[in-house]
PDB file of C-alpha atoms in Angstrom:
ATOM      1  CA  UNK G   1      60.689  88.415  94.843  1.00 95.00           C
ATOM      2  CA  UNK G   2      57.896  86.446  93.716  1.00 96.00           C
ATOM      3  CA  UNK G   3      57.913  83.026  94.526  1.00 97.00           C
ATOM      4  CA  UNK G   4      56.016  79.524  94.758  1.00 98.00           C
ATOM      5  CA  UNK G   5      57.075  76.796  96.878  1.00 98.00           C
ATOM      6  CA  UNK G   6      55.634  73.212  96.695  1.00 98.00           C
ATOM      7  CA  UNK G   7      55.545  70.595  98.682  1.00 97.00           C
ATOM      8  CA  UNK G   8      57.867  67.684  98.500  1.00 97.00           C
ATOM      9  CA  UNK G   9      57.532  64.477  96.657  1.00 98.00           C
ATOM     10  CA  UNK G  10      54.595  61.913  97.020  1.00 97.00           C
ATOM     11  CA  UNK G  11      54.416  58.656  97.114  1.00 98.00           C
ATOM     12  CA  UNK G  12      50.698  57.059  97.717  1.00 97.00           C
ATOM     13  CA  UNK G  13      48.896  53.820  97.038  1.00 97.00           C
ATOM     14  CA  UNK G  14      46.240  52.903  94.311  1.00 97.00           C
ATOM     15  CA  UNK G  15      42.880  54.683  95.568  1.00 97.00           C
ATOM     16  CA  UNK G  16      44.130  56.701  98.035  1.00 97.00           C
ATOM     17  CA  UNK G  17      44.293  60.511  98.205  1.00 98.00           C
ATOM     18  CA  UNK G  18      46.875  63.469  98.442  1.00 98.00           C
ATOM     19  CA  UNK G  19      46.828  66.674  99.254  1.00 98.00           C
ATOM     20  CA  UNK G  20      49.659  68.777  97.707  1.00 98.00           C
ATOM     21  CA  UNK G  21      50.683  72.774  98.539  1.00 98.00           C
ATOM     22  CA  UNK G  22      51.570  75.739  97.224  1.00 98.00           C
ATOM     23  CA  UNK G  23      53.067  78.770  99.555  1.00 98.00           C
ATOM     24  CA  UNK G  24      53.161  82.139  97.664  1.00 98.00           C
ATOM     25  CA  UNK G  25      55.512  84.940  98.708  1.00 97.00           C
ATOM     26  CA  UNK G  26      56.787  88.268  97.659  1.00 97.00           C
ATOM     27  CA  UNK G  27      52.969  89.280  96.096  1.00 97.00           C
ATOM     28  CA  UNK G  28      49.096  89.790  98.115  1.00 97.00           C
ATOM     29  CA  UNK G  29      47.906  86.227  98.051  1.00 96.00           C
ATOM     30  CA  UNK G  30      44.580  86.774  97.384  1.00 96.00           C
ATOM     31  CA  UNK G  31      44.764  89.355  94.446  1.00 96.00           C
ATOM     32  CA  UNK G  32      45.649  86.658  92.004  1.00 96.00           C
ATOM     33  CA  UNK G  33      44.102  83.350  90.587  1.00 96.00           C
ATOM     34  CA  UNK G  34      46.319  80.318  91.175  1.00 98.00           C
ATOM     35  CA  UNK G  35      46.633  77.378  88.757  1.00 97.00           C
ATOM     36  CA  UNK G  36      47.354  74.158  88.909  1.00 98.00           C
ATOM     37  CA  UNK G  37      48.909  72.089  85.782  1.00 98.00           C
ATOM     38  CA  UNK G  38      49.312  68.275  85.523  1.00 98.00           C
ATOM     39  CA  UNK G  39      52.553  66.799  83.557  1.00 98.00           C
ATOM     40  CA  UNK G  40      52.803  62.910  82.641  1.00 97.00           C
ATOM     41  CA  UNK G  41      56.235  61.914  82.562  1.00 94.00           C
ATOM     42  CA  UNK G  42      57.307  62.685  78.896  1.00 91.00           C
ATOM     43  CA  UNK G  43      54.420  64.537  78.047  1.00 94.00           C
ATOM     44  CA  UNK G  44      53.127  67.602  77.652  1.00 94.00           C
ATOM     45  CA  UNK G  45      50.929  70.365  79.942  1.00 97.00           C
ATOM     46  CA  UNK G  46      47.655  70.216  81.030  1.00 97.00           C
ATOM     47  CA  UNK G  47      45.524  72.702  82.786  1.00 97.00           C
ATOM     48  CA  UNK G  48      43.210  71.507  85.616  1.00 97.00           C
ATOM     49  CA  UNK G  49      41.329  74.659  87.207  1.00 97.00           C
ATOM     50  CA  UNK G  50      42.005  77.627  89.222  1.00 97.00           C
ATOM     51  CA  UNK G  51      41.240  79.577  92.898  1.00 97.00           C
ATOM     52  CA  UNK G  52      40.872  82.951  93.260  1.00 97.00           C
ATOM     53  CA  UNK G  53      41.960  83.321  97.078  1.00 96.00           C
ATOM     54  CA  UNK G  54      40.608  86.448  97.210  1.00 95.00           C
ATOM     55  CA  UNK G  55      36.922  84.527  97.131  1.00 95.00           C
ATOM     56  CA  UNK G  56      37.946  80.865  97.083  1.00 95.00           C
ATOM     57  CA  UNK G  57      36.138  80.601  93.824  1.00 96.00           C
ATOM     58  CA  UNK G  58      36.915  77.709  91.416  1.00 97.00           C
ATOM     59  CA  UNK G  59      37.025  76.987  87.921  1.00 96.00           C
ATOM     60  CA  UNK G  60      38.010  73.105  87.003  1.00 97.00           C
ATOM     61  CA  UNK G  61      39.047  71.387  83.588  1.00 95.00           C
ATOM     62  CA  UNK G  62      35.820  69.004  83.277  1.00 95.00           C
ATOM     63  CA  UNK G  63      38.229  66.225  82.895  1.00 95.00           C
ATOM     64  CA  UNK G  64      39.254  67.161  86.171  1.00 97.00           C
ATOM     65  CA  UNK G  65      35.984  67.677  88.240  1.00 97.00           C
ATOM     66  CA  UNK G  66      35.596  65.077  90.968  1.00 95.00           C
ATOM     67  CA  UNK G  67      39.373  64.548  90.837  1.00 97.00           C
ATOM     68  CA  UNK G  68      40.648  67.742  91.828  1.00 98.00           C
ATOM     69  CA  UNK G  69      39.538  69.682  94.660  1.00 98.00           C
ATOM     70  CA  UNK G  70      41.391  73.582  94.937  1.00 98.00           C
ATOM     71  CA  UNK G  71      41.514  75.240  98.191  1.00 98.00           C
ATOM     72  CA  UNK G  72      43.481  77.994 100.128  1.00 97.00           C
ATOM     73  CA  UNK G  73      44.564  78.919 103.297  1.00 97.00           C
ATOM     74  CA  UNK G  74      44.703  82.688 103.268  1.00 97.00           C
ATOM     75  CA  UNK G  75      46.223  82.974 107.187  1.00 97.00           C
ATOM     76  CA  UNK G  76      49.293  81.104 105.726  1.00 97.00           C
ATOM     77  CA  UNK G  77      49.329  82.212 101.720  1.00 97.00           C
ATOM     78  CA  UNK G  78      49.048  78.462 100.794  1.00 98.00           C
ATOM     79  CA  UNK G  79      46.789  76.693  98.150  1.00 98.00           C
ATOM     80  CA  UNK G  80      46.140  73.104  97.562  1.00 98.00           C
ATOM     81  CA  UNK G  81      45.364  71.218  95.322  1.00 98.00           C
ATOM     82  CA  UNK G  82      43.250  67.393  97.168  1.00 98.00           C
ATOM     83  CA  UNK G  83      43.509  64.660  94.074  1.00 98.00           C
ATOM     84  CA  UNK G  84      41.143  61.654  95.261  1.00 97.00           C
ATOM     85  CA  UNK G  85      40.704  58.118  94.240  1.00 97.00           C
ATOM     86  CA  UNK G  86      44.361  57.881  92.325  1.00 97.00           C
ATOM     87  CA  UNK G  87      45.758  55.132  89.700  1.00 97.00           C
ATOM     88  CA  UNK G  88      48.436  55.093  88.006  1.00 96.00           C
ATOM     89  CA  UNK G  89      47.423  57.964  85.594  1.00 97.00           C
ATOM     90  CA  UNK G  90      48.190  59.984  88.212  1.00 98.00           C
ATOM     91  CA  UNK G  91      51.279  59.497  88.598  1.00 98.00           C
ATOM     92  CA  UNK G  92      52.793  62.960  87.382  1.00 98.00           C
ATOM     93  CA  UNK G  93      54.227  66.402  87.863  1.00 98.00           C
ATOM     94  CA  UNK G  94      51.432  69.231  89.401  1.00 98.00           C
ATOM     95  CA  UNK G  95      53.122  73.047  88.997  1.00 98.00           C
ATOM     96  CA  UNK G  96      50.987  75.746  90.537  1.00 98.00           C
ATOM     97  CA  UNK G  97      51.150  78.903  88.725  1.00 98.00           C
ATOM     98  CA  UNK G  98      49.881  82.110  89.657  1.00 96.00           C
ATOM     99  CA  UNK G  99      47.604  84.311  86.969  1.00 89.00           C
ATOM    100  CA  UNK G 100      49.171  84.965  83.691  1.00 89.00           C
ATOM    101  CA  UNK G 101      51.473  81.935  83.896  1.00 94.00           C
ATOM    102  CA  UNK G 102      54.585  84.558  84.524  1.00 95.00           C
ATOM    103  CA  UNK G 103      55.505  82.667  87.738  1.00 97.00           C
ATOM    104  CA  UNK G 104      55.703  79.140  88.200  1.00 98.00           C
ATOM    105  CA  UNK G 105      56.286  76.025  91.410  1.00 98.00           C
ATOM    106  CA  UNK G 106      58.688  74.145  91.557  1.00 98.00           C
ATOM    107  CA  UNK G 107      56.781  70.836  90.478  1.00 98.00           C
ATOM    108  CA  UNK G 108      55.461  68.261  93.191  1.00 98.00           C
ATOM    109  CA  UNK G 109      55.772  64.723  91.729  1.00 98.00           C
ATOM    110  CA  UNK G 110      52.893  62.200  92.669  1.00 98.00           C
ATOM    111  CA  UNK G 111      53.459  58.738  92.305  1.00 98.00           C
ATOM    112  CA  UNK G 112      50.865  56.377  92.372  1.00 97.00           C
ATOM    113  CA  UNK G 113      52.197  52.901  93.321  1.00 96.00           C
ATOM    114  CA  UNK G 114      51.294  49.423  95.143  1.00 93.00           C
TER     115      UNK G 114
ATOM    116  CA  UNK X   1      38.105  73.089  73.679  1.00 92.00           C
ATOM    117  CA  UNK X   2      40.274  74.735  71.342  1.00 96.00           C
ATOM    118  CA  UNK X   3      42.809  72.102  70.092  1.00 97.00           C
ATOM    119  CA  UNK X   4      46.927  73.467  69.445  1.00 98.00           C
ATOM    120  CA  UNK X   5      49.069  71.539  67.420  1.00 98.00           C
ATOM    121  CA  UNK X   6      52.762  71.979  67.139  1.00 98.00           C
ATOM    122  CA  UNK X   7      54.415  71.163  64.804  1.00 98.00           C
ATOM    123  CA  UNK X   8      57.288  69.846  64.229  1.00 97.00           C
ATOM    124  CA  UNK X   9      57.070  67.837  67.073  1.00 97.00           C
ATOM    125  CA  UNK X  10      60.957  67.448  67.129  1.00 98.00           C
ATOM    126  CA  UNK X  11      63.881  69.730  65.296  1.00 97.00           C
ATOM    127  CA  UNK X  12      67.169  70.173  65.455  1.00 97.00           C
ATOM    128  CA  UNK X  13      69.192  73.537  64.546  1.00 97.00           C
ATOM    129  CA  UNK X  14      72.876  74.217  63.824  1.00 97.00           C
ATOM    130  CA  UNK X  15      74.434  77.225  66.223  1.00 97.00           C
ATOM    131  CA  UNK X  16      73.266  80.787  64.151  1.00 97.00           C
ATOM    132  CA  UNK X  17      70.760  78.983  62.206  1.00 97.00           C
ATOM    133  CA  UNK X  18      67.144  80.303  62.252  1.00 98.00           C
ATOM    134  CA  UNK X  19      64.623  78.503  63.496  1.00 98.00           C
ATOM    135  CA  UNK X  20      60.549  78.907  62.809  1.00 98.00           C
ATOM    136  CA  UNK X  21      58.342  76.540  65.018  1.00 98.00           C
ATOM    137  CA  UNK X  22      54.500  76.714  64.486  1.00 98.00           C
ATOM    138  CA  UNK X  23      51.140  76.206  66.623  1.00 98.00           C
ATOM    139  CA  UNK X  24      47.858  76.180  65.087  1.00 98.00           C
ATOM    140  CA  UNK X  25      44.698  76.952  66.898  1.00 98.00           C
ATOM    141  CA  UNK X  26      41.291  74.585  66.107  1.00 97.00           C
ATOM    142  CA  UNK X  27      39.775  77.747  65.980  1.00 96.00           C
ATOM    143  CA  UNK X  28      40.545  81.454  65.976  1.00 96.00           C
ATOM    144  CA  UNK X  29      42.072  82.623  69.472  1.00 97.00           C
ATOM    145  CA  UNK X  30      43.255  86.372  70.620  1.00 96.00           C
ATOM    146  CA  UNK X  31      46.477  85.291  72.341  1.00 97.00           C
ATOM    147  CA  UNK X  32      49.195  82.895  71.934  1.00 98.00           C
ATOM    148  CA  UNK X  33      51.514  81.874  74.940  1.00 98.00           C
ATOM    149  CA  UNK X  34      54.689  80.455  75.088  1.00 98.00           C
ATOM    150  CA  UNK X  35      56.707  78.655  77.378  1.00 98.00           C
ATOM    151  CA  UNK X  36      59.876  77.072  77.652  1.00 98.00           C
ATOM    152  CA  UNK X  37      60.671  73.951  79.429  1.00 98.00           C
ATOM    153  CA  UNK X  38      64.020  72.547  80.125  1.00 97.00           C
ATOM    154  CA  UNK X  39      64.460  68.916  81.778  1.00 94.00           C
ATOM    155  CA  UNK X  40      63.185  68.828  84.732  1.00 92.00           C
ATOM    156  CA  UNK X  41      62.511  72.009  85.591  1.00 96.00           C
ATOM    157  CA  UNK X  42      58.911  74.037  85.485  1.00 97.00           C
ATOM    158  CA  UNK X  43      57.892  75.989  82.504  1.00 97.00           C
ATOM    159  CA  UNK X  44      59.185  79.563  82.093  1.00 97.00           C
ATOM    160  CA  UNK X  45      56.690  81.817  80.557  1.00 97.00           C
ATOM    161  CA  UNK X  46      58.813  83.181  77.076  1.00 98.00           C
ATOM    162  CA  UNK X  47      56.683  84.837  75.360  1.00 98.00           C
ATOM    163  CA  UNK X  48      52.993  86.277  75.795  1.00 97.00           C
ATOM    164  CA  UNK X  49      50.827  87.960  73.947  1.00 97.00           C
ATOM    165  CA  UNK X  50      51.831  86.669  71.021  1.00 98.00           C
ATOM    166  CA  UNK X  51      54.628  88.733  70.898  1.00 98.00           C
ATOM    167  CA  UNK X  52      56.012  90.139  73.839  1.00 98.00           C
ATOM    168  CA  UNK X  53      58.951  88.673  75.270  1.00 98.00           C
ATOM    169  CA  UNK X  54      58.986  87.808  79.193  1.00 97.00           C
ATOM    170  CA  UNK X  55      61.850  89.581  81.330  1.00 95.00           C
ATOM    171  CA  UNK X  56      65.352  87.937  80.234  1.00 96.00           C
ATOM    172  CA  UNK X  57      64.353  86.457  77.291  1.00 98.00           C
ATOM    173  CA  UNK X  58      66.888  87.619  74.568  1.00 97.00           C
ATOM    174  CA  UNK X  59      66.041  89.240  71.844  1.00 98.00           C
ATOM    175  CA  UNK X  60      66.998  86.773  69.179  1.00 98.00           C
ATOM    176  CA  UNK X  61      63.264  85.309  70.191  1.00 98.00           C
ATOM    177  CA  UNK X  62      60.363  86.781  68.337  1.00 98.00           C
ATOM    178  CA  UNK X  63      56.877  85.582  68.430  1.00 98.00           C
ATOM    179  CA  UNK X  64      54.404  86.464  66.002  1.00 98.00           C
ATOM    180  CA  UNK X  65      50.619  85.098  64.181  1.00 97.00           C
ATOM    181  CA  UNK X  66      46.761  85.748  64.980  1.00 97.00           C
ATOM    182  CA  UNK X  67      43.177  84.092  64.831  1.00 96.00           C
ATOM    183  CA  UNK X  68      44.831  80.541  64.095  1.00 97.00           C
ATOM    184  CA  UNK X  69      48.337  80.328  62.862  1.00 98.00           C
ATOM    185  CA  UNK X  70      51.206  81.553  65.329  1.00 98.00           C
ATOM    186  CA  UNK X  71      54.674  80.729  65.344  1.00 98.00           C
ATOM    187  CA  UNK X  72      57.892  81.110  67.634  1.00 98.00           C
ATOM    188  CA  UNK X  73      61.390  82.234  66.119  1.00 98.00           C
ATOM    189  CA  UNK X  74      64.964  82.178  66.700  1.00 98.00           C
ATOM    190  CA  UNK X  75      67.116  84.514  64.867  1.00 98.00           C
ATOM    191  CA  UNK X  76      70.159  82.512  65.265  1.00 97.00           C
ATOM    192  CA  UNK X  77      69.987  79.570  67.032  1.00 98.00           C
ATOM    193  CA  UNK X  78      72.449  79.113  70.530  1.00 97.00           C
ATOM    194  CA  UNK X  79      73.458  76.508  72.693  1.00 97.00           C
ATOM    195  CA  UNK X  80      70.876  77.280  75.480  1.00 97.00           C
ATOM    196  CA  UNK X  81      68.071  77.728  73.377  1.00 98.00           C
ATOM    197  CA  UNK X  82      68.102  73.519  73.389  1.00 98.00           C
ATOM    198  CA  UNK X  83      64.259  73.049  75.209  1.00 98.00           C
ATOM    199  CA  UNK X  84      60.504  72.091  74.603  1.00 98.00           C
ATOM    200  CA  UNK X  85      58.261  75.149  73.584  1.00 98.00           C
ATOM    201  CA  UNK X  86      55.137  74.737  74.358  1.00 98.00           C
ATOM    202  CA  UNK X  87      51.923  77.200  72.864  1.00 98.00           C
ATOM    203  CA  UNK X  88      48.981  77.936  75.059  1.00 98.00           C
ATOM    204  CA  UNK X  89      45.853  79.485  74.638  1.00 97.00           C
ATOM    205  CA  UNK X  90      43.430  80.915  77.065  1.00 93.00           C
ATOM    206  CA  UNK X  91      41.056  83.347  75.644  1.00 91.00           C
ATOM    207  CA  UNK X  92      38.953  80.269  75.484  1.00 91.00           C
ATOM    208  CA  UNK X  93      38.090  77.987  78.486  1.00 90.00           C
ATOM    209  CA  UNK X  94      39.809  75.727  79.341  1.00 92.00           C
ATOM    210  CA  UNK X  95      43.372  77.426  78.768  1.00 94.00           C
ATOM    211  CA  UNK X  96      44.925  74.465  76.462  1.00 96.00           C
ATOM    212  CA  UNK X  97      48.742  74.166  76.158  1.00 97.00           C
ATOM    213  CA  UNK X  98      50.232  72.307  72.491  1.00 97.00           C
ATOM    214  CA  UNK X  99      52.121  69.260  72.664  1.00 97.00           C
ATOM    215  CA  UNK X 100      55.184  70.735  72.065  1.00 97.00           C
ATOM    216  CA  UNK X 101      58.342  71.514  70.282  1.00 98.00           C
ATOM    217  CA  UNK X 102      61.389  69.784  71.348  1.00 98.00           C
ATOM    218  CA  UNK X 103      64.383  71.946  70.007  1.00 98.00           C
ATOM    219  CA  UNK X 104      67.904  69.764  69.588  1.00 98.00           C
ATOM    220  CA  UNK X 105      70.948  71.553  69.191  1.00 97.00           C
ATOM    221  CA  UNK X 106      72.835  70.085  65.755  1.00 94.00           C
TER     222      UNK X 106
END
């Protein structure tokens, strides 16, 4: 079956970075786009770009460029997702989900904290 | 961007009531998406298309609407239907989700 597995939890410090994952299994990695979608706590969805693995092409939110940096490691069937220079509006869930939105991570929460 | 509102942003529904929840587009859009999200778990895709209901979702759901107006509906509300819908569009870019529809059970 189709699945997406995230990495764990993350707990990082005001301008710091993190790099979170996303291993895909049960489908050919690089025949569909993945997404990545930011959730504050108590709020709502919001889309910030996509990879094709298939070319490693990206398309970003423009709220999200120089914040966000997508890549994939075909070998392994795993795309990330960098977020650089974090505050506190950070802090959130990040889902991956693959083309169409049908199938969905688990969630990686990132904390940003002192 | 295209802008989705919700509305309302909260409800609540008695068990077999109906339920209608609406998303409007800030302009006119091919597709509406939606989602349903439990506490803390990720979004399920629901319905897509506008209409089409995603694998297990029972048939009590119905989606309908075009170029602006769309809305979500319950036949008869149940116990597990309790969640936040969300709407999202992508036939422009960037895909934009609504803010949600938290539904209470009564």
């Amino acid at each position: 079956q189709i699945q997406l597995q995230q990495s764990g939890p993350e707990l990082v410090k005001p301008g710091a970075s993190v790099k979170i994952s996303c291993k895909a299994s049960g489908y050919t990695f690089t025949d569909y786009y993945i997404n990545w979608v930011k959730q504050k706590p108590g709020q709502g969805l919001e889309w910030i770009g996509w990879i094709y693995p298939g070319s490693g092409n990206t398309k970003y939110n423009e709220k999200f460029k120089g914040k966000a940096t997508l890549t994939v490691d075909t070998s392994s069937s795993t795309a990330y997702m960098q977020l650089s220079s974090l505050t506190s509006e950070d802090t959130a869930v990040y889902f991956c989900a693959r083309k169409g939105f049908a199938y969905w991570g688990q969630g990686t929460l990132v904390t940003v904290s002192a | 961007q295209i802008v989705l509102t919700q509305s309302p942003a909260i409800m609540s529904a008695s068990p077999g009531e109906k339920v209608t929840m609406t998303c409007s587009a800030s302009s006119s859009v091919s597709y509406m998406h939606w989602y349903q999200q439990k506490s803390g778990t990720s979004p399920k895709r629901w319905i897509y298309d506008t209409s089409k209901l995603a694998s297990g979702v029972p048939a009590r759901f119905s989606g309908s609407g075009s170029g602006t107006s769309y809305s979500l509906t319950i036949s008869s509300m149940e116990a597990e239907d309790a969640a936040t819908y969300y709407c999202q569009q992508w036939s422009s870019n960037p895909p934009t989700f609504g803010a949600g529809t938290k539904l209470e059970l009564k």
